Short mmCIF file of C-alpha atoms and ligand atoms in Angstrom, two decimals:
data_model
loop_
_atom_site.label_atom_id
_atom_site.label_comp_id
_atom_site.label_asym_id
_atom_site.label_seq_id
_atom_site.Cartn_x
_atom_site.Cartn_y
_atom_site.Cartn_z
CA UNK A 264 166.29 70.01 102.15
CA UNK A 265 164.16 72.21 104.55
CA UNK A 266 161.60 69.76 106.89
CA UNK A 267 157.86 71.62 106.67
CA UNK A 268 157.61 72.68 110.38
CA UNK A 269 153.81 71.42 110.33
CA UNK A 270 153.74 68.00 108.96
CA UNK A 271 150.18 68.86 107.27
CA UNK A 272 151.91 71.50 104.82
CA UNK A 273 153.94 69.56 102.38
CA UNK A 274 151.45 67.08 101.61
CA UNK A 275 148.86 69.66 100.56
CA UNK A 276 147.19 70.81 96.70
CA UNK A 277 149.14 73.39 95.94
CA UNK A 278 147.49 76.44 93.43
CA UNK A 279 150.62 78.60 92.19
CA UNK A 280 149.84 81.28 89.69
CA UNK A 281 152.34 82.30 87.30
CA UNK A 282 153.90 79.60 87.75
CA UNK A 283 155.36 79.57 83.94
CA UNK A 284 157.26 83.49 84.69
CA UNK A 285 160.22 83.41 85.69
CA UNK A 286 160.21 82.97 90.05
CA UNK A 287 157.31 80.84 89.11
CA UNK A 288 159.27 78.31 88.01
CA UNK A 289 162.36 78.62 89.86
CA UNK A 290 159.75 78.52 92.32
CA UNK A 291 158.02 75.20 91.53
CA UNK A 292 161.40 73.54 90.36
CA UNK A 293 162.89 74.43 94.32
CA UNK A 294 159.73 72.41 95.62
CA UNK A 295 160.39 69.31 93.69
CA UNK A 296 164.53 69.08 93.87
CA UNK A 297 165.33 71.25 96.87
CA UNK A 298 162.36 70.55 99.55
CA UNK A 299 160.06 67.29 101.78
CA UNK A 300 156.60 68.66 99.39
CA UNK A 301 155.03 65.36 98.43
CA UNK A 302 151.51 67.16 97.54
CA UNK A 303 149.61 67.88 93.88
CA UNK A 304 150.79 71.14 92.33
CA UNK A 305 149.00 72.95 90.40
CA UNK A 306 150.49 75.52 87.89
CA UNK A 307 147.61 78.37 86.68
CA UNK A 308 149.87 80.80 84.78
CA UNK A 309 148.01 82.53 81.18
CA UNK A 310 151.22 82.07 79.54
CA UNK A 311 151.04 85.59 78.22
CA UNK A 312 154.68 87.08 77.07
CA UNK A 313 156.15 86.21 79.21
CA UNK A 314 155.36 82.58 80.72
CA UNK A 315 157.24 79.78 78.35
CA UNK A 316 155.91 76.35 79.88
CA UNK A 317 159.14 74.83 78.73
CA UNK A 318 161.35 76.56 81.58
CA UNK A 319 158.79 73.32 83.59
CA UNK A 320 159.00 70.38 80.70
CA UNK A 321 161.35 68.01 82.69
CA UNK A 322 159.72 68.91 85.87
CA UNK A 323 156.60 67.89 83.74
CA UNK A 324 158.32 64.33 82.70
CA UNK A 325 159.36 63.73 86.51
CA UNK A 326 156.27 64.11 88.22
CA UNK A 327 152.97 63.35 85.86
CA UNK A 328 150.82 62.61 89.36
CA UNK A 329 151.78 65.39 91.09
CA UNK A 330 152.71 68.65 88.68
CA UNK A 331 149.82 70.06 86.58
CA UNK A 332 149.33 73.02 83.92
CA UNK A 333 146.39 74.76 83.33
CA UNK A 334 146.10 77.80 81.58
CA UNK A 335 144.08 79.99 82.32
CA UNK A 336 143.76 84.63 83.36
CA UNK A 337 143.47 84.63 86.82
CA UNK A 338 141.13 87.27 86.33
CA UNK A 339 138.38 85.09 84.77
CA UNK A 340 136.10 84.27 87.69
CA UNK A 341 134.37 81.40 86.16
CA UNK A 342 136.89 79.20 85.39
CA UNK A 343 139.42 80.47 88.42
CA UNK A 344 136.49 78.86 91.14
CA UNK A 345 136.42 75.99 88.50
CA UNK A 346 140.29 75.23 88.82
CA UNK A 347 140.06 75.79 93.33
CA UNK A 348 137.12 72.95 92.62
CA UNK A 349 138.07 70.87 90.70
CA UNK A 350 141.81 70.15 92.41
CA UNK A 351 140.17 71.17 96.26
CA UNK A 352 143.00 73.52 96.46
CA UNK A 353 144.46 73.70 100.17
CA UNK A 354 146.50 76.24 99.37
CA UNK A 355 148.12 79.16 96.69
CA UNK A 356 151.37 80.15 96.29
CA UNK A 357 150.44 83.94 93.89
CA UNK A 358 153.16 84.98 91.87
CA UNK A 359 151.15 85.59 88.98
CA UNK A 360 151.06 89.87 87.90
CA UNK A 361 152.29 91.33 84.78
CA UNK A 362 155.80 92.79 86.20
CA UNK A 363 157.33 94.94 84.12
CA UNK A 364 157.45 98.77 84.80
CA UNK A 365 158.73 100.08 81.81
CA UNK A 366 154.88 97.86 80.49
CA UNK A 367 153.37 99.19 83.33
CA UNK A 368 154.26 102.88 82.24
CA UNK A 369 153.59 102.26 78.36
CA UNK A 370 150.70 100.46 78.98
CA UNK A 371 149.02 99.88 82.45
CA UNK A 372 145.33 98.54 81.91
CA UNK A 373 146.46 94.45 81.58
CA UNK A 374 148.42 95.59 85.12
CA UNK A 375 144.94 96.29 86.65
CA UNK A 376 143.47 93.50 85.50
CA UNK A 377 145.66 91.09 86.24
CA UNK A 378 147.48 93.02 89.30
CA UNK A 379 144.22 94.07 90.79
CA UNK A 380 141.36 91.55 89.42
CA UNK A 381 143.29 88.57 88.99
CA UNK A 382 144.27 88.50 92.85
CA UNK A 383 140.28 90.12 94.18
CA UNK A 384 139.36 86.27 92.07
CA UNK A 385 141.92 84.56 93.87
CA UNK A 386 141.05 85.42 96.87
CA UNK A 387 136.92 85.31 96.58
CA UNK A 388 137.60 81.72 95.34
CA UNK A 389 140.26 80.74 98.14
CA UNK A 390 137.45 82.05 100.51
CA UNK A 391 135.27 79.63 99.19
CA UNK A 392 136.87 77.07 99.84
CA UNK A 393 135.44 74.54 102.84
CA UNK A 394 139.58 73.65 104.42
CA UNK A 395 141.53 76.40 102.83
CA UNK A 396 145.76 77.26 104.94
CA UNK A 397 147.11 79.70 103.47
CA UNK A 398 147.24 82.18 100.46
CA UNK A 399 150.50 83.35 100.31
CA UNK A 400 151.61 86.30 97.99
CA UNK A 401 154.23 87.79 96.50
CA UNK A 402 154.78 92.06 95.97
CA UNK A 403 157.99 93.46 95.95
CA UNK A 404 159.73 96.26 98.09
CA UNK A 405 158.40 98.60 95.02
CA UNK A 406 155.43 99.45 96.54
CA UNK A 407 156.72 101.84 99.05
CA UNK A 408 157.85 104.29 96.54
CA UNK A 409 161.29 105.32 96.36
CA UNK A 410 164.16 106.03 99.29
CA UNK A 411 167.04 108.57 99.47
CA UNK A 412 170.46 108.17 100.44
CA UNK A 413 169.57 106.59 104.26
CA UNK A 414 167.42 103.67 105.56
CA UNK A 415 165.69 101.20 104.57
CA UNK A 416 162.06 99.83 103.69
CA UNK A 417 161.16 97.74 107.14
CA UNK A 418 157.25 95.81 107.28
CA UNK A 419 155.71 98.81 109.03
CA UNK A 420 156.53 101.45 106.39
CA UNK A 421 153.96 102.98 104.61
CA UNK A 422 153.07 102.43 101.23
CA UNK A 423 153.61 105.63 99.08
CA UNK A 424 154.09 103.66 94.99
CA UNK A 425 154.88 105.84 92.79
CA UNK A 426 153.87 103.71 89.09
CA UNK A 427 150.85 102.50 87.61
CA UNK A 428 152.78 98.43 88.50
CA UNK A 429 153.42 99.80 91.90
CA UNK A 430 150.41 100.82 92.46
CA UNK A 431 149.00 97.74 90.83
CA UNK A 432 150.93 95.96 93.06
CA UNK A 433 150.24 97.78 96.66
CA UNK A 434 146.61 97.53 95.77
CA UNK A 435 146.71 93.62 95.44
CA UNK A 436 148.95 93.89 98.64
CA UNK A 437 145.79 96.05 100.73
CA UNK A 438 143.24 93.79 99.32
CA UNK A 439 145.01 90.87 100.83
CA UNK A 440 144.87 92.11 103.84
CA UNK A 441 141.37 93.13 103.94
CA UNK A 442 140.86 90.19 103.63
CA UNK A 443 142.36 88.80 106.40
CA UNK A 444 141.36 90.96 108.58
CA UNK A 445 137.69 91.32 107.32
CA UNK A 446 136.83 87.32 106.54
CA UNK A 447 140.17 85.53 108.46
CA UNK A 448 141.28 84.51 105.38
CA UNK A 449 144.66 82.76 106.63
CA UNK A 450 147.02 84.85 104.15
CA UNK A 451 150.57 85.95 104.22
CA UNK A 452 152.36 88.46 102.31
CA UNK A 453 155.82 89.19 101.44
CA UNK A 454 157.81 92.32 99.79
CA UNK A 455 160.80 91.36 97.95
CA UNK A 456 163.74 93.38 96.19
CA UNK A 457 164.77 92.86 92.94
CA UNK A 458 165.50 88.97 91.68
CA UNK A 459 167.69 88.30 89.38
CA UNK A 460 168.95 84.33 87.45
CA UNK A 461 168.12 82.01 85.35
CA UNK A 462 164.94 81.62 83.22
CA UNK A 463 164.51 85.50 83.48
CA UNK A 464 163.08 86.73 80.83
CA UNK A 465 165.42 89.25 78.93
CA UNK A 466 163.67 92.53 78.97
CA UNK A 467 164.40 93.29 82.42
CA UNK A 468 167.75 94.98 83.49
CA UNK A 469 169.87 91.84 83.74
CA UNK A 470 169.38 89.98 81.43
CA UNK A 471 169.05 92.06 78.94
CA UNK A 472 172.68 94.06 79.22
CA UNK A 473 173.59 89.86 78.82
CA UNK A 474 172.49 89.10 76.19
CA UNK A 475 173.32 92.88 75.01
CA UNK A 476 176.71 92.04 75.66
CA UNK A 477 177.17 88.96 74.50
CA UNK A 478 175.36 89.85 71.28
CA UNK A 479 177.66 92.22 70.89
CA UNK A 480 174.60 95.05 71.18
CA UNK A 481 174.38 98.29 73.62
CA UNK A 482 173.52 98.55 77.15
CA UNK A 483 171.95 101.28 77.61
CA UNK A 484 170.87 102.35 80.56
CA UNK A 485 168.76 104.98 82.29
CA UNK A 486 169.64 108.38 83.41
CA UNK A 487 172.82 108.69 85.38
CA UNK A 488 173.01 104.58 85.87
CA UNK A 489 173.26 105.92 89.76
CA UNK A 490 169.73 104.42 90.28
CA UNK A 491 169.93 101.30 93.45
CA UNK A 492 168.11 98.40 93.70
CA UNK A 493 168.93 95.53 95.85
CA UNK A 494 169.03 92.38 94.08
CA UNK A 495 168.54 88.91 95.27
CA UNK A 496 169.03 85.89 93.97
CA UNK A 497 165.76 84.99 92.58
CA UNK A 498 166.61 80.33 94.72
CA UNK A 499 167.50 82.25 97.81
CA UNK A 500 163.46 83.92 97.61
CA UNK A 501 162.03 80.23 96.71
CA UNK A 502 163.52 79.60 100.12
CA UNK A 503 162.20 82.48 101.52
CA UNK A 504 158.36 81.42 99.84
CA UNK A 505 158.84 77.95 101.36
CA UNK A 506 159.77 78.78 105.24
CA UNK A 507 156.40 81.72 104.98
CA UNK A 508 154.38 79.02 103.22
CA UNK A 509 155.05 76.54 106.11
CA UNK A 510 156.37 78.97 108.96
CA UNK A 511 154.99 81.25 108.72
CA UNK A 512 152.19 82.74 111.05
CA UNK A 513 149.61 84.34 109.04
CA UNK A 514 148.01 87.45 109.15
CA UNK A 515 151.95 88.90 108.58
CA UNK A 516 153.96 89.71 106.34
CA UNK A 517 158.02 89.43 105.50
CA UNK A 518 160.62 91.30 103.58
CA UNK A 519 162.92 89.48 101.84
CA UNK A 520 166.37 91.08 100.51
CA UNK A 521 169.30 90.39 99.25
CA UNK A 522 171.81 92.13 101.40
CA UNK A 523 172.92 93.95 97.43
CA UNK A 524 172.92 97.35 97.38
CA UNK A 525 174.18 98.50 94.03
CA UNK A 526 174.24 101.76 91.39
CA UNK A 527 172.47 100.24 88.03
CA UNK A 528 176.29 101.21 86.29
CA UNK A 529 178.18 98.87 88.20
CA UNK A 530 175.89 95.90 87.89
CA UNK A 531 176.01 96.60 84.06
CA UNK A 532 179.91 97.36 84.18
CA UNK A 533 179.62 93.56 86.66
CA UNK A 534 177.42 92.18 84.42
CA UNK A 535 180.13 93.29 81.10
CA UNK A 536 183.41 92.02 83.06
CA UNK A 537 181.89 88.48 82.88
CA UNK A 538 180.48 88.13 80.07
CA UNK A 539 183.79 89.16 78.38
CA UNK A 540 186.17 86.99 80.91
CA UNK A 541 182.94 83.49 79.53
CA UNK A 542 182.60 84.12 76.35
CA UNK A 543 184.55 86.89 75.05
CA UNK A 544 188.27 86.06 76.35
CA UNK A 545 190.33 86.53 72.67
CA UNK A 546 188.32 90.13 71.59
CA UNK A 547 189.87 93.34 71.50
CA UNK A 548 187.22 95.52 73.02
CA UNK A 549 185.94 95.39 76.61
CA UNK A 550 182.06 95.06 76.10
CA UNK A 551 181.98 98.13 78.50
CA UNK A 552 182.72 100.26 75.08
CA UNK A 553 178.97 99.58 74.64
CA UNK A 554 177.36 101.17 77.13
CA UNK A 555 174.19 103.53 76.27
CA UNK A 556 172.66 106.67 78.88
CA UNK A 557 169.59 106.33 77.30
CA UNK A 558 166.71 108.46 78.43
CA UNK A 559 165.22 108.08 81.90
CA UNK A 560 162.05 106.51 82.94
CA UNK A 561 159.64 108.68 83.66
CA UNK A 562 159.32 108.74 87.86
CA UNK A 563 162.13 106.12 88.48
CA UNK A 564 162.29 105.33 92.23
CA UNK A 565 166.34 106.56 93.05
CA UNK A 566 166.72 103.86 95.41
CA UNK A 567 165.27 100.74 97.11
CA UNK A 568 166.48 98.46 100.70
CA UNK A 569 165.24 96.09 102.47
CA UNK A 570 165.29 95.68 106.28
CA UNK A 571 164.81 91.90 106.39
CA UNK A 572 165.43 91.50 109.99
CA UNK A 573 161.93 90.40 110.44
CA UNK A 574 162.46 86.97 108.39
CA UNK A 575 166.14 86.07 109.62
CA UNK A 576 164.76 85.86 113.70
CA UNK A 577 161.28 84.20 112.48
CA UNK A 578 162.04 82.07 110.40
CA UNK A 579 166.17 81.79 110.58
CA UNK A 580 166.73 82.70 107.26
CA UNK A 581 169.07 84.73 105.23
CA UNK A 582 169.94 84.94 101.43
CA UNK A 583 173.36 82.18 100.33
CA UNK A 584 174.03 83.97 97.05
CA UNK A 585 176.13 87.01 96.88
CA UNK A 586 176.27 88.88 93.75
CA UNK A 587 179.76 88.11 92.52
CA UNK A 588 178.71 83.94 92.12
CA UNK A 589 175.31 84.79 91.78
CA UNK A 590 175.40 86.54 88.46
CA UNK A 591 178.39 84.12 87.37
CA UNK A 592 176.01 81.34 87.87
CA UNK A 593 173.61 83.85 85.76
CA UNK A 594 176.12 84.73 83.56
CA UNK A 595 176.31 81.10 82.60
CA UNK A 596 173.47 79.67 82.18
CA UNK A 597 172.08 82.70 80.01
CA UNK A 598 175.56 81.39 78.34
CA UNK A 599 174.09 77.63 78.56
CA UNK A 600 170.60 78.11 77.21
CA UNK A 601 170.55 79.96 73.97
CA UNK A 602 167.43 77.56 72.76
CA UNK A 603 165.42 79.23 75.98
CA UNK A 604 166.90 82.64 74.89
CA UNK A 605 165.46 82.37 71.08
CA UNK A 606 162.67 80.39 72.40
CA UNK A 607 161.11 83.98 74.09
CA UNK A 608 162.97 86.03 71.46
CA UNK A 609 159.91 86.05 69.79
CA UNK A 610 158.24 88.88 67.71
CA UNK A 611 155.50 90.07 70.25
CA UNK A 612 159.46 90.46 72.40
CA UNK A 613 161.20 92.14 69.20
CA UNK A 614 159.07 94.66 68.76
CA UNK A 615 158.77 95.82 72.09
CA UNK A 616 162.67 95.98 72.54
CA UNK A 617 162.08 98.65 69.61
CA UNK A 618 159.24 100.19 70.06
CA UNK A 619 161.16 100.96 73.88
CA UNK A 620 164.50 102.07 73.27
CA UNK A 621 164.30 102.84 69.03
CA UNK A 622 167.62 103.15 67.26
CA UNK A 623 170.46 103.45 70.07
CA UNK A 624 174.28 103.88 68.49
P1 LIG B 134 157.56 86.87 85.26
O1 LIG B 134 156.67 88.75 84.92
O2 LIG B 134 158.38 86.32 84.64
O3 LIG B 134 155.74 86.25 85.02
C1 LIG B 134 154.78 87.04 85.46
C2 LIG B 134 153.92 84.64 85.05
O4 LIG B 134 152.54 85.43 85.35
C3 LIG B 134 154.23 84.86 84.38
O5 LIG B 134 154.13 83.73 83.65
C4 LIG B 134 152.89 84.94 82.75
O6 LIG B 134 151.76 84.18 82.05
C5 LIG B 134 151.50 85.14 84.21
N1 LIG B 134 150.46 85.39 83.56
C6 LIG B 134 150.00 86.79 83.95
N2 LIG B 134 149.22 87.34 83.92
C7 LIG B 134 148.00 86.76 84.09
C8 LIG B 134 147.75 86.59 84.23
N3 LIG B 134 146.02 86.82 83.80
N4 LIG B 134 147.33 85.27 84.59
C9 LIG B 134 147.52 83.89 85.24
N5 LIG B 134 148.87 83.69 84.70
C10 LIG B 134 149.26 85.42 84.54
O7 LIG B 134 156.99 87.79 86.60
P2 LIG B 134 158.41 87.86 87.78
O8 LIG B 134 159.35 88.55 87.87
O9 LIG B 134 158.00 86.18 87.42
O10 LIG B 134 157.54 87.86 88.69
C11 LIG B 134 156.48 87.27 89.79
C12 LIG B 134 156.25 88.32 91.12
O11 LIG B 134 156.51 88.26 91.36
C13 LIG B 134 154.75 89.00 91.19
O12 LIG B 134 153.69 89.23 91.20
C14 LIG B 134 156.38 90.01 90.49
O13 LIG B 134 155.39 91.14 91.54
C15 LIG B 134 157.00 89.77 92.16
N6 LIG B 134 158.18 90.57 92.08
C16 LIG B 134 158.28 90.77 91.40
C17 LIG B 134 160.36 91.22 91.16
C18 LIG B 134 160.89 90.22 89.72
O14 LIG B 134 162.13 91.28 90.15
N7 LIG B 134 160.48 89.61 89.10
C19 LIG B 134 160.28 91.56 92.78
C20 LIG B 134 160.06 91.05 93.48
C21 LIG B 134 158.51 90.58 93.52
P1 LIG B 135 164.24 96.77 86.01
O1 LIG B 135 165.60 95.41 85.78
O2 LIG B 135 163.43 96.60 84.54
O3 LIG B 135 163.92 96.09 87.77
P2 LIG B 135 162.71 97.72 88.29
O4 LIG B 135 162.53 98.42 87.20
O5 LIG B 135 161.88 96.98 88.27
O6 LIG B 135 164.14 97.63 89.57
O7 LIG B 135 165.04 97.60 86.34
C1 LIG B 135 166.34 97.12 86.79
C2 LIG B 135 166.88 98.75 87.02
O8 LIG B 135 167.41 98.67 85.75
C3 LIG B 135 166.19 100.16 87.36
O9 LIG B 135 166.70 101.14 88.05
C4 LIG B 135 165.57 100.40 85.81
C5 LIG B 135 167.25 100.49 85.31
N1 LIG B 135 167.09 99.43 84.05
C6 LIG B 135 168.46 100.73 83.21
O10 LIG B 135 169.44 101.29 83.45
N2 LIG B 135 168.32 99.96 81.60
C7 LIG B 135 166.88 98.91 81.20
O11 LIG B 135 167.40 98.73 80.09
C8 LIG B 135 165.85 98.68 82.16
C9 LIG B 135 165.37 97.57 81.33
C10 LIG B 135 166.21 98.83 83.30
#
């Protein structure tokens, strides 16, 4: 169990935005199950296609006094202010965002509204609270742009976002820093690498490939499959966020990485092996035969890599899960949660998959 550093950090009113999404719901579960957080948590989420309150059904039932769900849009100033006042919000952990790069390329509008305007409205509301303690903003390594063969992103790397998603996240990071500098709002920011694990919406690479392999569908790999991402198991990310929220220094930024750089093709092949081992032991043909190289994403960033020396040395954090154990747990989770999968693959999801990938042979 992670103990809070300062006694007053664990019993306050914490607003979590986007807590019905992938990382947000894992974070709330982590807080209730693995930390000494004893305050009230308000999960504020619009429930877009990516949000699913059923992710936290058990938490809602177990902690009816301490867990509150409010449906609303972070870009709606009046609702945001009302929530801050009604629940006397003292800290914010801000996850809510439009998060899928491919969707941002096809329709950027919602990314601007949610990621930029929404962050602005939250900052404004936080400023108007009397005893406000901390605004933690969850950002991404994608704000730094694309790396060549060498080098890693540090907290000092200049921002160079290259698609509408990363530009909207970079813009929100700038706003957060501006509120710290101009109005002395106590903020922290974390920029982390690609997360994977339970409850990830199956439009992102890892859950998409797991489910397609299980169902014998084509496995789309963009371009030559040699793009490199650093992969971080979601619970490791949650632990880092809680450490920053409770022990991080206001005004600081922390990079969070998984120490696991891999080419996309490697990830896809490894998932195929795991699916074959865990779910298709008697199959005649390996799932890897389903791999299809498809048209590349426009402006596709080639490589991301995170140097997380700062959080390791200052907050004594490092990832616990390695890729093999993390991927195995993830495949097992999707195998054991077919109802969840069927529930989230709505008409909207099917339309996205059909429009985005077309007919793959
Ligand atoms: P997600 O898409 O799974 O979840 C986003 C959540 O935000 C959903 O529950 C959705 O309903 C909610 N939301 C969207 N628009 C909203 C609005 N206008 N008002 C209120 N709620 C709204 O995203 P995720 O993968 O969990 O990512 C969470 C955060 O972490 C994002 O800020 C993302 O940029 C960041 N991040 C994600 C990754 C990753 O690999 N997934 C990596 C680095 C950073
Ligand atoms: P994704 O999960 O969308 O995360 P991000 O774009 O935020 O890194 O994609 C991870 C990598 O996998 C990225 O390089 C794009 C690639 N990719 C594919 O090759 N095929 C796919 O169908 C998807 C969704 C992604």
